[in-house]
Amino acid sequence: DYELCEEWGHLYPVPREDLISLHREHLLHLLEVGDMEKALQLLQRIDDPGICLAISEQSLDQHPNLAASHFLADYLTAHFYASLTAARRSEIQAIYIGSKVLLTLPELSRMNYFHLSSRPLLMLEQLLMNMKVDWVAVAVQTLHQLLTGQEIGFAVEDIDSLLSRYAEKALKFPFALKEKKS
C-alpha cells in the first residue's frame, strides 16, 4: 500500500505534509519489521533533502524501537549534520551513543534501560545503582570509543567522575566499628 501511495504521489500533486506523513509511516513500518535495507532505499529515493530531513527527524521523535532509533540517529548524523542546530546535533548524537550502549547489554535487559537511550550518562549511573558491574565495564569501554571527537554534553572525564563517585560510595560503611574493651 505504501508503494502504491508513493507511485500515486509521483503522478499527482500531493501536499508536502501528506507526503512527509506517508513516507514517515512507511519508514517506521520498514524499521519496525527490521528491513533496514529497504528503509535506506526509501530515504535515498526521496529527491527533496528537506522532506528527507523532516521524515527522518519526525520518525526519530516518535521513539521507535532500539534498532530503528540507532539507524535514524546514524542516518541523520551522516547525511544532515550540517543542517541541524547544535542542540539537535547533540541530542541525536546522544541517542546514537545511548542506543549503541544499549546494544552492548544482554538482549532481555535492554528494554529496562531503553527509556534512558537519549541520556547515556544517566543510563550508566542506573547500571551502577543496579550493581550491573560487568555491564558497566562494557558500557564504559563502548563510551570511551564513541566519545572521541563527539560533542554530546559530556566527556570521558564525566564518566570517570561518575565511576569515582560510586566507587567511593561503595567503600563507605553505614556503621562504625567499635573496639572491644576488656
PDB file of C-alpha atoms in Angstrom:
ATOM      1  CA  ASP A   1       0.000   0.000   0.000  1.00  0.00           C
ATOM      2  CA  TYR A   2       2.837   2.380   0.828  1.00  0.00           C
ATOM      3  CA  GLU A   3       4.482   1.783  -2.526  1.00  0.00           C
ATOM      4  CA  LEU A   4       1.198   2.342  -4.339  1.00  0.00           C
ATOM      5  CA  CYS A   5       0.731   5.630  -2.482  1.00  0.00           C
ATOM      6  CA  GLU A   6       4.295   6.594  -3.367  1.00  0.00           C
ATOM      7  CA  GLU A   7       3.629   5.934  -7.063  1.00  0.00           C
ATOM      8  CA  TRP A   8       0.410   7.955  -6.817  1.00  0.00           C
ATOM      9  CA  GLY A   9       2.451  10.813  -5.350  1.00  0.00           C
ATOM     10  CA  HIS A  10       4.671  10.803  -8.437  1.00  0.00           C
ATOM     11  CA  LEU A  11       1.673  11.048 -10.757  1.00  0.00           C
ATOM     12  CA  TYR A  12      -0.455  13.617  -8.921  1.00  0.00           C
ATOM     13  CA  PRO A  13       0.416  16.595  -6.753  1.00  0.00           C
ATOM     14  CA  VAL A  14       0.314  15.653  -3.074  1.00  0.00           C
ATOM     15  CA  PRO A  15       0.587  18.284  -0.317  1.00  0.00           C
ATOM     16  CA  ARG A  16       4.051  18.351   1.281  1.00  0.00           C
ATOM     17  CA  GLU A  17       2.750  17.457   4.762  1.00  0.00           C
ATOM     18  CA  ASP A  18       0.833  14.447   3.416  1.00  0.00           C
ATOM     19  CA  LEU A  19       3.928  13.296   1.531  1.00  0.00           C
ATOM     20  CA  ILE A  20       6.038  13.600   4.682  1.00  0.00           C
ATOM     21  CA  SER A  21       3.402  11.711   6.667  1.00  0.00           C
ATOM     22  CA  LEU A  22       3.221   8.923   4.070  1.00  0.00           C
ATOM     23  CA  HIS A  23       6.981   8.450   3.908  1.00  0.00           C
ATOM     24  CA  ARG A  24       7.333   8.670   7.705  1.00  0.00           C
ATOM     25  CA  GLU A  25       4.753   5.935   8.256  1.00  0.00           C
ATOM     26  CA  HIS A  26       6.343   3.796   5.525  1.00  0.00           C
ATOM     27  CA  LEU A  27       9.805   4.296   7.044  1.00  0.00           C
ATOM     28  CA  LEU A  28       8.601   3.445  10.552  1.00  0.00           C
ATOM     29  CA  HIS A  29       6.889   0.325   9.208  1.00  0.00           C
ATOM     30  CA  LEU A  30      10.072  -0.842   7.463  1.00  0.00           C
ATOM     31  CA  LEU A  31      12.149  -0.172  10.574  1.00  0.00           C
ATOM     32  CA  GLU A  32       9.617  -1.930  12.796  1.00  0.00           C
ATOM     33  CA  VAL A  33       9.866  -5.109  10.733  1.00  0.00           C
ATOM     34  CA  GLY A  34      13.663  -4.777  10.716  1.00  0.00           C
ATOM     35  CA  ASP A  35      14.165  -4.143   6.999  1.00  0.00           C
ATOM     36  CA  MET A  36      16.948  -1.563   7.252  1.00  0.00           C
ATOM     37  CA  GLU A  37      17.985  -2.013   3.618  1.00  0.00           C
ATOM     38  CA  LYS A  38      14.542  -1.062   2.271  1.00  0.00           C
ATOM     39  CA  ALA A  39      14.374   1.801   4.788  1.00  0.00           C
ATOM     40  CA  LEU A  40      17.652   3.156   3.454  1.00  0.00           C
ATOM     41  CA  GLN A  41      16.433   2.742  -0.132  1.00  0.00           C
ATOM     42  CA  LEU A  42      13.252   4.647   0.738  1.00  0.00           C
ATOM     43  CA  LEU A  43      15.249   7.552   2.147  1.00  0.00           C
ATOM     44  CA  GLN A  44      17.541   7.554  -0.885  1.00  0.00           C
ATOM     45  CA  ARG A  45      14.542   7.706  -3.279  1.00  0.00           C
ATOM     46  CA  ILE A  46      13.352  10.991  -1.795  1.00  0.00           C
ATOM     47  CA  ASP A  47      14.665  13.798  -4.012  1.00  0.00           C
ATOM     48  CA  ASP A  48      13.980  16.747  -1.705  1.00  0.00           C
ATOM     49  CA  PRO A  49      16.556  16.861   1.140  1.00  0.00           C
ATOM     50  CA  GLY A  50      14.195  18.997   3.248  1.00  0.00           C
ATOM     51  CA  ILE A  51      11.495  16.340   3.086  1.00  0.00           C
ATOM     52  CA  CYS A  52      14.027  13.596   3.811  1.00  0.00           C
ATOM     53  CA  LEU A  53      15.289  15.502   6.861  1.00  0.00           C
ATOM     54  CA  ALA A  54      11.745  16.083   8.133  1.00  0.00           C
ATOM     55  CA  ILE A  55      10.830  12.416   7.692  1.00  0.00           C
ATOM     56  CA  SER A  56      13.950  11.209   9.482  1.00  0.00           C
ATOM     57  CA  GLU A  57      13.610  13.656  12.384  1.00  0.00           C
ATOM     58  CA  GLN A  58       9.896  13.045  12.860  1.00  0.00           C
ATOM     59  CA  SER A  59      10.474   9.286  12.791  1.00  0.00           C
ATOM     60  CA  LEU A  60      13.197   9.558  15.430  1.00  0.00           C
ATOM     61  CA  ASP A  61      10.985  11.788  17.586  1.00  0.00           C
ATOM     62  CA  GLN A  62       8.347   9.040  17.670  1.00  0.00           C
ATOM     63  CA  HIS A  63      10.794   6.928  19.726  1.00  0.00           C
ATOM     64  CA  PRO A  64      10.809   3.782  17.618  1.00  0.00           C
ATOM     65  CA  ASN A  65      12.468   0.580  18.786  1.00  0.00           C
ATOM     66  CA  LEU A  66      16.160   0.402  19.628  1.00  0.00           C
ATOM     67  CA  ALA A  67      17.449  -0.693  16.215  1.00  0.00           C
ATOM     68  CA  ALA A  68      15.295   1.922  14.456  1.00  0.00           C
ATOM     69  CA  SER A  69      16.473   4.709  16.774  1.00  0.00           C
ATOM     70  CA  HIS A  70      20.067   3.712  16.173  1.00  0.00           C
ATOM     71  CA  PHE A  71      19.538   3.608  12.398  1.00  0.00           C
ATOM     72  CA  LEU A  72      17.795   7.004  12.295  1.00  0.00           C
ATOM     73  CA  ALA A  73      20.335   8.733  14.555  1.00  0.00           C
ATOM     74  CA  ASP A  74      23.156   7.351  12.436  1.00  0.00           C
ATOM     75  CA  TYR A  75      21.424   8.406   9.192  1.00  0.00           C
ATOM     76  CA  LEU A  76      20.707  11.924  10.422  1.00  0.00           C
ATOM     77  CA  THR A  77      24.268  12.382  11.637  1.00  0.00           C
ATOM     78  CA  ALA A  78      25.762  11.040   8.414  1.00  0.00           C
ATOM     79  CA  HIS A  79      23.549  12.951   5.964  1.00  0.00           C
ATOM     80  CA  PHE A  80      22.239  16.069   7.706  1.00  0.00           C
ATOM     81  CA  TYR A  81      24.856  17.004  10.305  1.00  0.00           C
ATOM     82  CA  ALA A  82      25.379  20.499   8.862  1.00  0.00           C
ATOM     83  CA  SER A  83      21.628  21.145   8.565  1.00  0.00           C
ATOM     84  CA  LEU A  84      20.915  20.502  12.236  1.00  0.00           C
ATOM     85  CA  THR A  85      21.162  23.027  15.047  1.00  0.00           C
ATOM     86  CA  ALA A  86      23.909  22.454  17.609  1.00  0.00           C
ATOM     87  CA  ALA A  87      21.363  21.404  20.248  1.00  0.00           C
ATOM     88  CA  ARG A  88      19.654  18.966  17.883  1.00  0.00           C
ATOM     89  CA  ARG A  89      23.015  17.525  16.766  1.00  0.00           C
ATOM     90  CA  SER A  90      23.918  16.953  20.395  1.00  0.00           C
ATOM     91  CA  GLU A  91      20.560  15.300  21.084  1.00  0.00           C
ATOM     92  CA  ILE A  92      20.816  12.998  18.062  1.00  0.00           C
ATOM     93  CA  GLN A  93      24.404  12.019  18.879  1.00  0.00           C
ATOM     94  CA  ALA A  94      23.318  11.227  22.438  1.00  0.00           C
ATOM     95  CA  ILE A  95      20.589   8.933  21.056  1.00  0.00           C
ATOM     96  CA  TYR A  96      23.123   7.283  18.743  1.00  0.00           C
ATOM     97  CA  ILE A  97      25.606   6.710  21.565  1.00  0.00           C
ATOM     98  CA  GLY A  98      22.894   5.647  24.019  1.00  0.00           C
ATOM     99  CA  SER A  99      21.471   3.130  21.557  1.00  0.00           C
ATOM    100  CA  LYS A 100      24.968   1.803  20.887  1.00  0.00           C
ATOM    101  CA  VAL A 101      25.489   1.300  24.637  1.00  0.00           C
ATOM    102  CA  LEU A 102      22.100  -0.409  24.900  1.00  0.00           C
ATOM    103  CA  LEU A 103      23.111  -2.808  22.142  1.00  0.00           C
ATOM    104  CA  THR A 104      26.026  -3.962  24.347  1.00  0.00           C
ATOM    105  CA  LEU A 105      23.627  -5.054  27.113  1.00  0.00           C
ATOM    106  CA  PRO A 106      22.043  -8.514  27.206  1.00  0.00           C
ATOM    107  CA  GLU A 107      19.047  -8.563  24.901  1.00  0.00           C
ATOM    108  CA  LEU A 108      16.465  -9.326  27.587  1.00  0.00           C
ATOM    109  CA  SER A 109      17.607  -6.369  29.712  1.00  0.00           C
ATOM    110  CA  ARG A 110      17.659  -3.697  27.008  1.00  0.00           C
ATOM    111  CA  MET A 111      14.036  -2.682  27.418  1.00  0.00           C
ATOM    112  CA  ASN A 112      14.634  -1.908  31.119  1.00  0.00           C
ATOM    113  CA  TYR A 113      17.025   0.867  30.077  1.00  0.00           C
ATOM    114  CA  PHE A 114      15.524   1.915  26.722  1.00  0.00           C
ATOM    115  CA  HIS A 115      13.884   4.986  28.249  1.00  0.00           C
ATOM    116  CA  LEU A 116      17.396   6.267  29.001  1.00  0.00           C
ATOM    117  CA  SER A 117      18.701   5.828  25.448  1.00  0.00           C
ATOM    118  CA  SER A 118      18.950   9.586  24.894  1.00  0.00           C
ATOM    119  CA  ARG A 119      20.861  10.031  28.175  1.00  0.00           C
ATOM    120  CA  PRO A 120      23.836   7.653  28.140  1.00  0.00           C
ATOM    121  CA  LEU A 121      25.465   9.053  31.275  1.00  0.00           C
ATOM    122  CA  LEU A 122      22.257   8.570  33.253  1.00  0.00           C
ATOM    123  CA  MET A 123      21.991   5.044  31.817  1.00  0.00           C
ATOM    124  CA  LEU A 124      25.500   4.329  33.075  1.00  0.00           C
ATOM    125  CA  GLU A 125      24.557   5.651  36.509  1.00  0.00           C
ATOM    126  CA  GLN A 126      21.435   3.464  36.557  1.00  0.00           C
ATOM    127  CA  LEU A 127      23.544   0.414  35.712  1.00  0.00           C
ATOM    128  CA  LEU A 128      25.880   1.302  38.589  1.00  0.00           C
ATOM    129  CA  MET A 129      22.981   1.693  41.012  1.00  0.00           C
ATOM    130  CA  ASN A 130      21.616  -1.686  39.905  1.00  0.00           C
ATOM    131  CA  MET A 131      25.021  -3.256  40.584  1.00  0.00           C
ATOM    132  CA  LYS A 132      25.476  -4.404  36.967  1.00  0.00           C
ATOM    133  CA  VAL A 133      29.260  -4.062  37.168  1.00  0.00           C
ATOM    134  CA  ASP A 134      30.033  -6.356  34.219  1.00  0.00           C
ATOM    135  CA  TRP A 135      27.610  -4.410  32.024  1.00  0.00           C
ATOM    136  CA  VAL A 136      29.107  -1.132  33.221  1.00  0.00           C
ATOM    137  CA  ALA A 137      32.575  -2.309  32.164  1.00  0.00           C
ATOM    138  CA  VAL A 138      31.387  -2.986  28.610  1.00  0.00           C
ATOM    139  CA  ALA A 139      29.328   0.231  28.521  1.00  0.00           C
ATOM    140  CA  VAL A 140      32.296   2.336  29.682  1.00  0.00           C
ATOM    141  CA  GLN A 141      34.558   0.762  27.073  1.00  0.00           C
ATOM    142  CA  THR A 142      31.954   1.486  24.369  1.00  0.00           C
ATOM    143  CA  LEU A 143      31.501   5.062  25.584  1.00  0.00           C
ATOM    144  CA  HIS A 144      35.236   5.696  25.585  1.00  0.00           C
ATOM    145  CA  GLN A 145      35.409   4.562  21.944  1.00  0.00           C
ATOM    146  CA  LEU A 146      32.367   6.578  20.853  1.00  0.00           C
ATOM    147  CA  LEU A 147      33.114   9.836  22.660  1.00  0.00           C
ATOM    148  CA  THR A 148      36.256  10.535  20.678  1.00  0.00           C
ATOM    149  CA  GLY A 149      35.512  13.743  18.780  1.00  0.00           C
ATOM    150  CA  GLN A 150      31.831  13.862  19.781  1.00  0.00           C
ATOM    151  CA  GLU A 151      30.022  16.781  21.413  1.00  0.00           C
ATOM    152  CA  ILE A 152      27.028  15.458  23.322  1.00  0.00           C
ATOM    153  CA  GLY A 153      27.117  17.344  26.584  1.00  0.00           C
ATOM    154  CA  PHE A 154      29.512  15.115  28.494  1.00  0.00           C
ATOM    155  CA  ALA A 155      33.034  13.819  28.112  1.00  0.00           C
ATOM    156  CA  VAL A 156      35.222  10.926  29.231  1.00  0.00           C
ATOM    157  CA  GLU A 157      36.099  12.940  32.356  1.00  0.00           C
ATOM    158  CA  ASP A 158      32.416  12.946  33.373  1.00  0.00           C
ATOM    159  CA  ILE A 159      32.320   9.159  33.098  1.00  0.00           C
ATOM    160  CA  ASP A 160      35.464   8.864  35.207  1.00  0.00           C
ATOM    161  CA  SER A 161      33.980  11.238  37.798  1.00  0.00           C
ATOM    162  CA  LEU A 162      30.773   9.190  37.964  1.00  0.00           C
ATOM    163  CA  LEU A 163      32.723   5.952  38.406  1.00  0.00           C
ATOM    164  CA  SER A 164      34.884   7.531  41.125  1.00  0.00           C
ATOM    165  CA  ARG A 165      31.819   8.793  42.994  1.00  0.00           C
ATOM    166  CA  TYR A 166      30.201   5.360  43.015  1.00  0.00           C
ATOM    167  CA  ALA A 167      33.464   3.642  43.930  1.00  0.00           C
ATOM    168  CA  GLU A 168      33.737   5.999  46.904  1.00  0.00           C
ATOM    169  CA  LYS A 169      30.140   5.243  47.946  1.00  0.00           C
ATOM    170  CA  ALA A 170      30.833   1.518  47.715  1.00  0.00           C
ATOM    171  CA  LEU A 171      33.613   1.877  50.272  1.00  0.00           C
ATOM    172  CA  LYS A 172      31.532   3.784  52.840  1.00  0.00           C
ATOM    173  CA  PHE A 173      30.152   1.748  55.705  1.00  0.00           C
ATOM    174  CA  PRO A 174      26.824   2.752  57.271  1.00  0.00           C
ATOM    175  CA  PHE A 175      28.021   1.905  60.774  1.00  0.00           C
ATOM    176  CA  ALA A 176      31.152   2.470  62.817  1.00  0.00           C
ATOM    177  CA  LEU A 177      33.217  -0.428  64.039  1.00  0.00           C
ATOM    178  CA  LYS A 178      33.601  -0.384  67.826  1.00  0.00           C
ATOM    179  CA  GLU A 179      36.608  -1.727  69.635  1.00  0.00           C
ATOM    180  CA  LYS A 180      36.003  -4.365  72.240  1.00  0.00           C
ATOM    181  CA  LYS A 181      37.159  -3.310  75.674  1.00  0.00           C
ATOM    182  CA  SER A 182      38.341  -5.926  78.083  1.00  0.00           C
TER     183      SER A 182
END
